[in-house]
Coordinates of C-alpha atoms (C1' of nucleotides) in Angstrom, one line a residue:
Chain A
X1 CA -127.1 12.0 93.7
X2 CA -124.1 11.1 96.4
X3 CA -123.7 12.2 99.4
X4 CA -120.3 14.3 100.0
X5 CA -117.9 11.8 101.0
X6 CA -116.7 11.6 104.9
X7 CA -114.0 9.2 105.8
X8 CA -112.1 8.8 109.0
X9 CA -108.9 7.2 110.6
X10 CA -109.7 6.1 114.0
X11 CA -106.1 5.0 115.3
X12 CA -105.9 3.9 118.9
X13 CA -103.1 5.9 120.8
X14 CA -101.2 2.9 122.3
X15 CA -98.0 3.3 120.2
X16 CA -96.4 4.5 117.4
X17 CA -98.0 5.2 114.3
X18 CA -97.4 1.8 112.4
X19 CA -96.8 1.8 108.5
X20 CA -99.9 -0.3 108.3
X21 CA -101.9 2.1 109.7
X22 CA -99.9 4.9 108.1
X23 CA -101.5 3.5 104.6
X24 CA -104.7 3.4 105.6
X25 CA -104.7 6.8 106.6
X26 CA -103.3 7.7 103.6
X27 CA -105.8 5.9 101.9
X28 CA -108.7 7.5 103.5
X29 CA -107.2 10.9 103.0
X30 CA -106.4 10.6 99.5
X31 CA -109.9 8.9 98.8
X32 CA -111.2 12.2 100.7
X33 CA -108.9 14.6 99.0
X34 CA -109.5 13.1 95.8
X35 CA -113.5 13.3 95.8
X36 CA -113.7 16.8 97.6
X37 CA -115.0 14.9 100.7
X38 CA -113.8 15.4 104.6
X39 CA -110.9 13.5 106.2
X40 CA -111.6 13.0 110.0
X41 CA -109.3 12.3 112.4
X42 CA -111.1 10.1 115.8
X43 CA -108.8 8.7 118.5
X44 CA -109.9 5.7 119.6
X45 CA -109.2 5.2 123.0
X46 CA -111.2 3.4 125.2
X47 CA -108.8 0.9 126.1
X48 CA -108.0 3.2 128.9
X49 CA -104.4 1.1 130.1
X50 CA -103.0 1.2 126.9
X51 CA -103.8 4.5 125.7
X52 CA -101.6 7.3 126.3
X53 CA -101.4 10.9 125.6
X54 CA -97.7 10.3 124.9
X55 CA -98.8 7.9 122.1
X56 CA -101.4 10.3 120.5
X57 CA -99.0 12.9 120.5
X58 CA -96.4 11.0 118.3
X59 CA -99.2 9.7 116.0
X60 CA -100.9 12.9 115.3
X61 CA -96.8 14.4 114.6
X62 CA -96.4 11.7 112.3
X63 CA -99.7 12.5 110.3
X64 CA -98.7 16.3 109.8
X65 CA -95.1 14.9 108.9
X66 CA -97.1 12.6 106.4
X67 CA -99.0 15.9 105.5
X68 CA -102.3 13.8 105.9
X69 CA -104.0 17.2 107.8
X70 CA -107.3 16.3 109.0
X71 CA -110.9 18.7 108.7
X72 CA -111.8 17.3 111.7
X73 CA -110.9 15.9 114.8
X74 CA -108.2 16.6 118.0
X75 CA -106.7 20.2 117.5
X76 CA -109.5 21.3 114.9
X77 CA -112.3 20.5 115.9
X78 CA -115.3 20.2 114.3
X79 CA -119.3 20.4 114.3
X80 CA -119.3 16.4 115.1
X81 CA -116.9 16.4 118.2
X82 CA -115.5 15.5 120.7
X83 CA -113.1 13.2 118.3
X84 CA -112.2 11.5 121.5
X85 CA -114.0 8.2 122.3
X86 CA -112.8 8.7 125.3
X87 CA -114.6 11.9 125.9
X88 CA -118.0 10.8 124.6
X89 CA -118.7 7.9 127.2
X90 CA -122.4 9.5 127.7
X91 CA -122.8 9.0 124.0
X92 CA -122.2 5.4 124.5
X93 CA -124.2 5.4 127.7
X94 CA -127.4 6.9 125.9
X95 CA -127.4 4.5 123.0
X96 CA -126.9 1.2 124.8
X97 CA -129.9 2.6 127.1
X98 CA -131.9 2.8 124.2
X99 CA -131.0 -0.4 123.3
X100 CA -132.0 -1.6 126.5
X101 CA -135.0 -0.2 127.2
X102 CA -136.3 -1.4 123.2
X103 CA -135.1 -5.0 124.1
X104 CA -132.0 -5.4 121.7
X105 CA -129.9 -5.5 124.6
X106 CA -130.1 -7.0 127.9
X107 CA -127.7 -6.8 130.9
X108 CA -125.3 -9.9 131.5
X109 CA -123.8 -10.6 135.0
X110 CA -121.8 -13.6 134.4
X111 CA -118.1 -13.6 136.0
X112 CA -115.0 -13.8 133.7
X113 CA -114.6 -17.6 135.4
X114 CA -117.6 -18.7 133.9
X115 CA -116.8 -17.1 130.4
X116 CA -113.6 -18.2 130.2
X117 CA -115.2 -22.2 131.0
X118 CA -117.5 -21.6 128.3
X119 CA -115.2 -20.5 125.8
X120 CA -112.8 -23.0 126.6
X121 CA -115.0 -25.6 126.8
X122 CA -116.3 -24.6 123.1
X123 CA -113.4 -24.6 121.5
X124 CA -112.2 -28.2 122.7
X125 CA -115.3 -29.4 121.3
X126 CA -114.8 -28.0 118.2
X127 CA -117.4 -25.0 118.7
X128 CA -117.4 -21.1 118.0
X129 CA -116.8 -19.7 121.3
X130 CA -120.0 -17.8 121.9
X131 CA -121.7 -16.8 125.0
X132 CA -124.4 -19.3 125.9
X133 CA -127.4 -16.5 126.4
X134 CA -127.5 -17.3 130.3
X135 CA -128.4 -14.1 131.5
X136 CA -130.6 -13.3 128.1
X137 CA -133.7 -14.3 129.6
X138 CA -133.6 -13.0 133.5
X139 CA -136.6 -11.8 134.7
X140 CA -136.9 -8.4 136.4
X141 CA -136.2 -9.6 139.5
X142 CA -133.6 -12.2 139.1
X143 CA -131.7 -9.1 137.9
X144 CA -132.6 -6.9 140.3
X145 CA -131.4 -9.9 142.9
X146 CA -127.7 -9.6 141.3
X147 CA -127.6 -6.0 141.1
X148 CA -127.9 -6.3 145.4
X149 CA -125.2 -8.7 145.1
X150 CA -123.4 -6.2 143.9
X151 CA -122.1 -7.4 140.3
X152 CA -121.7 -4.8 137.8
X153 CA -123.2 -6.2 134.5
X154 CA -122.1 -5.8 131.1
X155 CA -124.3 -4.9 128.5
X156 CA -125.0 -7.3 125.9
X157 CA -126.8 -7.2 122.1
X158 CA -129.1 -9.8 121.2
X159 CA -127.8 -11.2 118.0
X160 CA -129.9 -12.7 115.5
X161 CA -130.8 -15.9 114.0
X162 CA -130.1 -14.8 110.0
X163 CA -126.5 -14.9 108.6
X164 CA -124.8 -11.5 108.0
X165 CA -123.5 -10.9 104.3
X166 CA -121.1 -7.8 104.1
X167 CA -120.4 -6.2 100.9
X168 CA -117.1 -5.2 100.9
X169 CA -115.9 -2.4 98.0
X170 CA -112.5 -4.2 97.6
X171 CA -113.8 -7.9 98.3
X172 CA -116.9 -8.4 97.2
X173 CA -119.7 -9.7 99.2
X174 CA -118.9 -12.1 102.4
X175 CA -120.4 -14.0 104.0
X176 CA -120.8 -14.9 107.7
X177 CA -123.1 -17.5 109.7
X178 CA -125.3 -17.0 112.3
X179 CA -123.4 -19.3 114.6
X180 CA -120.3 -17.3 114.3
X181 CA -122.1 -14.4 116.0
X182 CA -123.0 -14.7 119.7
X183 CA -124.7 -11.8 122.1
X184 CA -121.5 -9.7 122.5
X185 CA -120.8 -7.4 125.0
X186 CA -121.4 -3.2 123.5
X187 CA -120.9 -2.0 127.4
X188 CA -118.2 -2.5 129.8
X189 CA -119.2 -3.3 133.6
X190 CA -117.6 -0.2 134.2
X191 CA -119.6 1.7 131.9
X192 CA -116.9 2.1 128.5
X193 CA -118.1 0.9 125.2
X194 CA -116.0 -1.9 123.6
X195 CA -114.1 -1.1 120.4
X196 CA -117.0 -2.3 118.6
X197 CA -119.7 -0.1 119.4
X198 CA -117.9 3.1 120.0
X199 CA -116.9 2.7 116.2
X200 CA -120.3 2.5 115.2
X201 CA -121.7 5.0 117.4
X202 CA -119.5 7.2 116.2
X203 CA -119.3 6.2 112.7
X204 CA -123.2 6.9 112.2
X205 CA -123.2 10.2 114.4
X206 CA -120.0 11.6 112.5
X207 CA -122.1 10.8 109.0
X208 CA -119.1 8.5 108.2
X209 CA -120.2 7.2 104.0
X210 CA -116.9 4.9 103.5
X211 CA -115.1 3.1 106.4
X212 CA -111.6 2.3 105.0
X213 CA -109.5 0.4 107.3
X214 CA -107.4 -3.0 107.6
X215 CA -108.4 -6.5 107.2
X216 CA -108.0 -7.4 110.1
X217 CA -111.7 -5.5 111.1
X218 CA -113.8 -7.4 108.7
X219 CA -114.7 -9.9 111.2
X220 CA -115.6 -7.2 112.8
X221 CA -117.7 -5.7 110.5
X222 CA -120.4 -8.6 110.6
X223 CA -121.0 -7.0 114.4
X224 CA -121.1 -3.3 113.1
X225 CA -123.7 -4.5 110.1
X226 CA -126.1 -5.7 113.2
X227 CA -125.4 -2.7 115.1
X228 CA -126.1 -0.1 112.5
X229 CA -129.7 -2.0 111.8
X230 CA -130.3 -2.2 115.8
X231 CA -129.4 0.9 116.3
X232 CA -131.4 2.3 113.1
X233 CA -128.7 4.0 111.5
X234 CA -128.0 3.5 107.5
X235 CA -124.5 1.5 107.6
X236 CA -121.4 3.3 105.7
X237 CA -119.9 1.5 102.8
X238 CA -117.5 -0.4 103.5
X239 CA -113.7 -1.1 101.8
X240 CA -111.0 -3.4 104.0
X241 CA -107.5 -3.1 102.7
X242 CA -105.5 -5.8 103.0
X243 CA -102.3 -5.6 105.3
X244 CA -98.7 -5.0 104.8
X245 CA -96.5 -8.1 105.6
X246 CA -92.8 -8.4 105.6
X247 CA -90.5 -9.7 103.2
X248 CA -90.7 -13.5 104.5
X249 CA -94.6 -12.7 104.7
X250 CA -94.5 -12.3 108.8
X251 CA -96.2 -9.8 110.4
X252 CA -94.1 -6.9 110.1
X253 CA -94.2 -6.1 113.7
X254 CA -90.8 -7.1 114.8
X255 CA -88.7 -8.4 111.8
X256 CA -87.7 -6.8 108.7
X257 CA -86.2 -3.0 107.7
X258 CA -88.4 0.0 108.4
X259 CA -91.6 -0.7 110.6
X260 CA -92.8 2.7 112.2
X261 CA -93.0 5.7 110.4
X262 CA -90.2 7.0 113.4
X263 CA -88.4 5.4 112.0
X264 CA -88.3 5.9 108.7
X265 CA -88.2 9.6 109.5
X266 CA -84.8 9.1 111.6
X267 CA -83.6 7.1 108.5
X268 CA -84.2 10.2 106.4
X269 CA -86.9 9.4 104.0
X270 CA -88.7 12.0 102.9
X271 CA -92.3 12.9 103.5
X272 CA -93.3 12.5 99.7
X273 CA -91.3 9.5 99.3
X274 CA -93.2 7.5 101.9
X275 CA -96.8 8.5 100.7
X276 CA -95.6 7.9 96.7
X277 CA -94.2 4.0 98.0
X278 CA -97.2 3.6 100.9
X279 CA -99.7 4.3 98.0
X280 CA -97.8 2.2 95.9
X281 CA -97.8 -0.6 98.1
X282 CA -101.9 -2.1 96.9
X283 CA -102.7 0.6 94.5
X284 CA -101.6 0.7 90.6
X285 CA -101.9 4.2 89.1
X286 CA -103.6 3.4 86.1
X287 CA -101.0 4.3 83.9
X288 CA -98.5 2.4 85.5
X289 CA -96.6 5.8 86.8
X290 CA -94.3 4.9 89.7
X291 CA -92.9 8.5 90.8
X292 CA -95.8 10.6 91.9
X293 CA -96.4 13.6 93.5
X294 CA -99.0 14.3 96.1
X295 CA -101.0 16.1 93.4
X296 CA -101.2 13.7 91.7
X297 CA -101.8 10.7 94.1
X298 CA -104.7 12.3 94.8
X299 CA -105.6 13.1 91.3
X300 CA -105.3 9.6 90.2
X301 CA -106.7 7.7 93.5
X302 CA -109.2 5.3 92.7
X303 CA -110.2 2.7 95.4
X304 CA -110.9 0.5 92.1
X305 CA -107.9 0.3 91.9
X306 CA -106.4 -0.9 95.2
X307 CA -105.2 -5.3 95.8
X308 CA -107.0 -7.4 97.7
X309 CA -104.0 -9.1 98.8
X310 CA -101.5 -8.9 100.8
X311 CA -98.2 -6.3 100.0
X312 CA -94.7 -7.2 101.6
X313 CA -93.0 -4.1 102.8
X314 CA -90.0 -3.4 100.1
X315 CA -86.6 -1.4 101.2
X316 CA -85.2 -1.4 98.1
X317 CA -87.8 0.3 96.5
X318 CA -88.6 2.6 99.0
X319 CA -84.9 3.8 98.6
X320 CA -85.5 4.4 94.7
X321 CA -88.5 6.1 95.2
X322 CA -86.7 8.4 97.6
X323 CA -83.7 9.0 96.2
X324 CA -86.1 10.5 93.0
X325 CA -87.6 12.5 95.3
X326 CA -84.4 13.6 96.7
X327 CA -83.3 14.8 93.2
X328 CA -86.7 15.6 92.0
X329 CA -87.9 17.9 94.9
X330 CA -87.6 21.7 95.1
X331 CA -84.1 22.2 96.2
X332 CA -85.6 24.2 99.4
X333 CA -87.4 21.4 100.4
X334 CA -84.6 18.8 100.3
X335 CA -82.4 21.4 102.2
X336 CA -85.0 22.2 104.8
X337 CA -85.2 18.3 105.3
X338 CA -81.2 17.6 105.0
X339 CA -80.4 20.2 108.1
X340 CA -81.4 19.0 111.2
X341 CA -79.0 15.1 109.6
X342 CA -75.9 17.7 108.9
X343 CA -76.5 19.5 112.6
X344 CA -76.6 16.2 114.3
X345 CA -73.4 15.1 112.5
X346 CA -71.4 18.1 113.7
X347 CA -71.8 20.2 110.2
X348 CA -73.0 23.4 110.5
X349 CA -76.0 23.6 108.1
X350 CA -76.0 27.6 108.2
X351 CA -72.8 27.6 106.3
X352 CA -73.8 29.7 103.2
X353 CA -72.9 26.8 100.9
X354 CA -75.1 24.3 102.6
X355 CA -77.8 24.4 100.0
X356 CA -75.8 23.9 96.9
X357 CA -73.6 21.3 98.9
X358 CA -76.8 19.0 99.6
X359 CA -77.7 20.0 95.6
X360 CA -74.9 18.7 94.8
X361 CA -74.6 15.7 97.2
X362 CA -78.4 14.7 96.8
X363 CA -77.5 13.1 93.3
X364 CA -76.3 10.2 95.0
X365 CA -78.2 9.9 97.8
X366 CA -80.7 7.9 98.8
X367 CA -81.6 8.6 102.1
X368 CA -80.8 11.5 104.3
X369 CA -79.4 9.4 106.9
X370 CA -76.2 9.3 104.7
X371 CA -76.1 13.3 104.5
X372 CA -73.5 13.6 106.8
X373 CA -70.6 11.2 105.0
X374 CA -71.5 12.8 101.2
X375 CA -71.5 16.5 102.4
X376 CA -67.6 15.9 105.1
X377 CA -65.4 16.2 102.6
X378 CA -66.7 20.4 101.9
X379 CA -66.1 20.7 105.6
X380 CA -62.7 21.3 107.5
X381 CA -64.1 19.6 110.2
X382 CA -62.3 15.7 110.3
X383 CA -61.1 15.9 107.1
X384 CA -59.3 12.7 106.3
X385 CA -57.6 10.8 103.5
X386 CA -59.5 7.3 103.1
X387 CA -56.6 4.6 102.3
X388 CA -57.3 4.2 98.5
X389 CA -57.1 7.9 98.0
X390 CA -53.4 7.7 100.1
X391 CA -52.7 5.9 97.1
X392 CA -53.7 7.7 94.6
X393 CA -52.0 11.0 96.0
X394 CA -49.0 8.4 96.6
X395 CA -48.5 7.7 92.9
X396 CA -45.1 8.7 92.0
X397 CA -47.1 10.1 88.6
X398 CA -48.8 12.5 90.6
X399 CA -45.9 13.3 93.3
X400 CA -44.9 15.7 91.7
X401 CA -48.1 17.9 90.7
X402 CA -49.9 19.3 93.9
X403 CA -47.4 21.5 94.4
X404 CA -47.4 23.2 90.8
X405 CA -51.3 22.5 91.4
X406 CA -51.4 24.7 94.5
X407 CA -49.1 27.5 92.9
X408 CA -51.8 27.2 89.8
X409 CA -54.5 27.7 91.8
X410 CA -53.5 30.2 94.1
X411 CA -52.3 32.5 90.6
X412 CA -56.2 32.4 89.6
X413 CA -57.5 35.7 89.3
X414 CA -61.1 36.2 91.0
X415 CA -63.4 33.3 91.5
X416 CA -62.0 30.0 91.5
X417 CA -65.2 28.4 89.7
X418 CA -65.6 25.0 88.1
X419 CA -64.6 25.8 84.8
X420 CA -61.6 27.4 85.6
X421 CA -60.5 24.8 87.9
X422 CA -60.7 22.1 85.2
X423 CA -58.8 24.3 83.1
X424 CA -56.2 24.9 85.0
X425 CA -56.3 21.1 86.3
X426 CA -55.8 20.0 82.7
X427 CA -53.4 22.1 81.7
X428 CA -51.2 21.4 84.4
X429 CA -51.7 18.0 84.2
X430 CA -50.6 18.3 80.1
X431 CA -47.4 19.8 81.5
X432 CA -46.4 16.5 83.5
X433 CA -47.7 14.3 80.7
X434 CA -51.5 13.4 83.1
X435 CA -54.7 13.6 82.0
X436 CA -57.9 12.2 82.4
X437 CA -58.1 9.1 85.4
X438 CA -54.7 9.8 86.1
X439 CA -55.2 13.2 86.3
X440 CA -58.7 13.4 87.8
X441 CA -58.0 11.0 90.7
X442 CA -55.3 11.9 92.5
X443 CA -56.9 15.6 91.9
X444 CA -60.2 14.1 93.8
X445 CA -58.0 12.0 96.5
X446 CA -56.4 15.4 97.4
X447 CA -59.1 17.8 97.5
X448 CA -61.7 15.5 99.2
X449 CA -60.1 12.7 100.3
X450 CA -62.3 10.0 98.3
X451 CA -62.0 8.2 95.1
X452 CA -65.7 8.8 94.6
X453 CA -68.0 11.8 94.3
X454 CA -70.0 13.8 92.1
X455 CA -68.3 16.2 89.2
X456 CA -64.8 16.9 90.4
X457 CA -64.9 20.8 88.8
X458 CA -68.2 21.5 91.2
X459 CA -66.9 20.4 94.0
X460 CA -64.0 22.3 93.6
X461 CA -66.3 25.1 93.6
X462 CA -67.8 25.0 96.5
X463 CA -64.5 24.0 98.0
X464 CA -63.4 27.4 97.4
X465 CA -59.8 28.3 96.3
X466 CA -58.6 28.2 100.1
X467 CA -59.5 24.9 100.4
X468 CA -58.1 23.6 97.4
X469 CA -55.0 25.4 97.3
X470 CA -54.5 24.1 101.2
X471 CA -55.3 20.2 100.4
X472 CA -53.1 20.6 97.5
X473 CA -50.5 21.5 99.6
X474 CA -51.1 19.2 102.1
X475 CA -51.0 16.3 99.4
X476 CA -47.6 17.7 98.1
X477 CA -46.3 16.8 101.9
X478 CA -48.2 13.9 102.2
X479 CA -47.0 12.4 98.8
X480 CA -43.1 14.0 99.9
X481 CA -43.0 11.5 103.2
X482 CA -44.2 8.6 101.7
Chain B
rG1 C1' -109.7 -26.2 116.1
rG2 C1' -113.7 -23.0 113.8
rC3 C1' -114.8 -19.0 110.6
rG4 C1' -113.0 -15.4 107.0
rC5 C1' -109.6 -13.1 103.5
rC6 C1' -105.7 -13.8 100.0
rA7 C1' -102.8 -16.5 95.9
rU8 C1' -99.2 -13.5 88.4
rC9 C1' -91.5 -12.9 88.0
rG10 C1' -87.5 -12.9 94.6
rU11 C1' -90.6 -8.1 95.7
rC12 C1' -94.7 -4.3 94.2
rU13 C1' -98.1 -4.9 90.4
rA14 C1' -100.9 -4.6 85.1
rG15 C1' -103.9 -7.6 82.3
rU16 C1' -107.4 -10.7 79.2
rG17 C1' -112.1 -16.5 78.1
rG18 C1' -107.7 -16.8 72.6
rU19 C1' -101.6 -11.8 74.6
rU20 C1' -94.5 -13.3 72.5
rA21 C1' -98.5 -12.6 80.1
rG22 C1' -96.8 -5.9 80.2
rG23 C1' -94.4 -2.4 83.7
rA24 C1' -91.4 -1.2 88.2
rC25 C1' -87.7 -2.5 92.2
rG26 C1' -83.6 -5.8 92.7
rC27 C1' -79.9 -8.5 90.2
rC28 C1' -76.6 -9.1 85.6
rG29 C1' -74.4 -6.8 81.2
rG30 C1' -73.5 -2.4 78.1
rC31 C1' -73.3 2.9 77.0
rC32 C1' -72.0 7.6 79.2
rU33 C1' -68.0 9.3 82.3
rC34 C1' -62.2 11.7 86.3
rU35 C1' -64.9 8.2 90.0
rC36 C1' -69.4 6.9 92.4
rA37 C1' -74.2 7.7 91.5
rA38 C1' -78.0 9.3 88.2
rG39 C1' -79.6 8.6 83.2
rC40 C1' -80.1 5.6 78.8
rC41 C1' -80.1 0.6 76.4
rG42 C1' -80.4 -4.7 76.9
rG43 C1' -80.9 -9.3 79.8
rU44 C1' -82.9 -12.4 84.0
rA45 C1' -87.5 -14.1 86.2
rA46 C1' -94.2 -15.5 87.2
rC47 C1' -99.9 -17.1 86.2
rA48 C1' -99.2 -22.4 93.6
rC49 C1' -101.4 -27.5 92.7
rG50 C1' -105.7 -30.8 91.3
rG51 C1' -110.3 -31.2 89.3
rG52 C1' -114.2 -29.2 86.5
rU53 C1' -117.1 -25.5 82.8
rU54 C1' -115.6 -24.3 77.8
rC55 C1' -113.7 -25.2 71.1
rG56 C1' -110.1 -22.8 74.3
rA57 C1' -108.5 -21.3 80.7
rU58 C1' -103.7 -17.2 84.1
rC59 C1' -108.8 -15.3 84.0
rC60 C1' -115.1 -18.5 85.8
rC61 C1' -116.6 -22.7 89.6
rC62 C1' -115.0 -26.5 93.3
rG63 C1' -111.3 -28.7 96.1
rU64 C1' -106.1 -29.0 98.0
rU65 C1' -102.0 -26.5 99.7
rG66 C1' -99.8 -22.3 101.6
rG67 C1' -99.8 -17.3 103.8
rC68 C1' -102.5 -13.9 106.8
rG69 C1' -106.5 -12.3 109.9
rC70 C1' -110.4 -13.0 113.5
rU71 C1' -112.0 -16.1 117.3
rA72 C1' -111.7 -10.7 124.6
rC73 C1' -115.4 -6.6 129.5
rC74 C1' -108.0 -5.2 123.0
rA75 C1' -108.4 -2.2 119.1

RNA sequence: GGCGCCAUCGUCUAGUGGUUAGGACGCCGGCCUCUCAAGCCGGUAACACGGGUUCGAUCCCCGUUGGCGCUACCA
């Protein structure tokens, strides 16, 4: 018998939400989602200059753009709130007390001079900076002597003299040694918990089974073991994914393509997209599928099955992944997604052609981002011959037709619709001796101003006979004063 | 510096004590085609190095090298 899984992301509001951390939110959540358990949502942010509300905002808004929604935490609530460390400081207060008063903890009154000497002086001798235990044995009134001197103390937790092992559910069992652990600080002079004890406060109180996070915390978690058996709380398990690097292996920080998820959303990569190549990105679906829904991320999910090591961030195959989900999607939910790139371009999205334009456009696309150059040529708006299509329309082959192209046109009774534009494009063509790349090209230089596109027939469509008849026309003068 | 994690094609990865080391992106070529894409077919390319263990190591152990992380009253 298991309990029912609970799993958290706990980002720290003091930027954007990195694609890092994006992953190992999506890896709790679909680890959550996947076994029926809860997905909770804790901002850590007790690092009171660097957090802002600013920052949370964006980071919870990219979450719901993720579609990572949370059963608990800021907005929902929950039975296991506040989900702000910052709003649960008496929590903190109340268990370092406890701490203190049963002797696992002691108050510390060194100044930052002296533990920056120590640590200093430690690590040119070759040492793990630790703190040296000078206030660990104070009597009563020693410390009631500094208190009138009026330093605020930190408190500190008495580490032990065993090693710690971890067992990790992605790396195994590691080990640390007693030296690396010195009495660390769980309380701020100014009465905040440090990052370390918030977590695990919180983590045990919120009934946390499976702490997912980065790498980078599994130092960290050889504090949080000690914590959880000083504090008498049964420790979570515990699985550290590794991190995501950038192509030449640095940090992907500063350098490389597509580093917050902001960006990535102005670039016009779809929600779906992202989770399918984020999951992708340290996890195999067991059958090796590459192109997956949400469904069925989380059907398949297995934390079995996510690397160890390190993944560098790929924009080539993020763009392949998107640009199936660009074709693949419901057309409503690529239109809904393409608008707001065709309003900032100028195009006007309510146009009643708009969805089978980007249906038609989204063959070739990859990323929305280039919405607004596929979809120009179906607007009046700028329209404009591109120099290789001058030539084409220049030919002195196809002089002659757009005139006798524009009559043809203009002589179709009703709807002007693919089919009948090829028709009558082919037949006309037959007339002056053109067919196929000689017909077809000039045809597409006039009526969209490009040598390339998708199926010249459909876009004649949506063109509508107006449009076609007045490029023709225009390409008849064009190819006259040339 | 110390401690820790990691190491299969350029990249993401599968995989096993005995495999022609598989797939995907990219790249190259072909097919399709009015063009560009898409799609389909084919090609390119890897077990970091050195020791062990073993009849046999890509796989297990140790070391080296390299990458990354941690080393705070940051998270």
């Amino acid at each position: 018998m298991t309990k029912p899984v609970r799993v958290r992301f706990a980002p720290s509001p003091t930027g954007h939400l990195h694609l890092g951390n994006a992953r190992t939110a999506l890896f709790n959540w679909l680890f959550a989602r996947h076994e029926g358990g809860t997905f909770i949502l804790r901002v850590e942010d007790t690092d009171t200059a660097r957090s802002t509300d600013e920052s949370e905002r964006m980071i919870l808004d990219d979450l719901k753009w993720l579609g990572l929604d949370w059963d608990e935490g800021p907005g929902v609530g929950g039975e296991f709130g506040p989900y702000r460390q910052s709003e649960r400081t008496g929590i903190y207060r109340e268990h370092a007390e406890r701490l203190l008063a049963d002797g696992k903890a002691f108050t510390c009154y060194c100044s930052d001079e002296t533990l920056d000497e120590n640590r200093k002086r430690a690590r040119d001798e070759g040492r793990v900076p630790q703190y040296d235990g000078a206030c660990r044995h104070l009597s009563e009134s020693e410390r009631r002597a500094r208190e009138l001197d009026g330093v605020r103390p930190t408190i500190r937790l008495r580490a032990p003299d065993a090693d710690i092992v971890v067992e990790d559910m992605i790396r195994g069992r590691v080990e640390f040694g007693k030296e690396m652990l010195g009495d660390f600080i769980i309380l701020r002079s100014d009465g905040r918990p440090t990052y370390n004890f918030a977590v695990v406060v919180d983590d045990a109180l919120m009934g946390i089974t499976h702490v997912i996070r980065a790498e980078d915390h599994l130092p960290n978690t050889m504090r949080q073991q000690l914590l959880y058996s000083r504090l008498g709380y049964e420790p979570p398990l515990f699985a550290h994914v590794s991190l995501i690097v950038a192509q030449d292996r640095s940090k992907l920080s500063k350098r490389g393509g597509a580093t917050s998820l902001q960006k990535l959303r102005r670039e016009g990569f779809l929600p779906g997209a992202v989770i399918n190549y984020l999951a992708l990105l340290g996890w195999s679906h067991p059958e090796a599928k590459e192109i997956l829904s949400r469904e069925d991320l989380v059907g398949a999910f297995d934390l079995k099955r996510v690397s160890a090591s390190a993944a560098a961030f790929d924009d080539d195959k993020l763009e392949w992944v998107n640009g199936h989900h660009l074709r693949e999607s419901p057309l409503s939910i690529v239109v809904a997604a393409a608008k707001p790139f065709a309003v900032s371009a100028g195009f006007d999205s309510d146009d009643a052609r708009f969805p089978a334009i980007v249906d038609l456009v989204r063959e070739g696309l990859d990323r929305l981002s280039n919405l607004p150059g596929e979809i120009a040529p179906f607007y009046d708006r700028d329209f404009d011959l591109e120099p290789e299509a001058k030539e084409w329309i220049s030919l002195h082959e196809s002089r002659q037709m757009f005139a006798a192209l524009a009559d043809a046109f203009a002589a179709v009774p009703g709807k002007l619709d693919a089919a009948e534009f090829k028709s009558v494009l082919k037949s006309q063509g037959s007339a002056l001796g053109l067919k196929g790349k000689a017909l077809f090209m000039p045809a597409r230089a006039a009526l969209t101003g490009r040598t390339h596109g998708p199926a010249l027939g459909s876009v004649a469509e949506l063109l509508g006979r107006e449009r076609v008849v007045s490029r023709c026309l225009a390409a008849a003068g064009d190819a006259e004063r040339q």
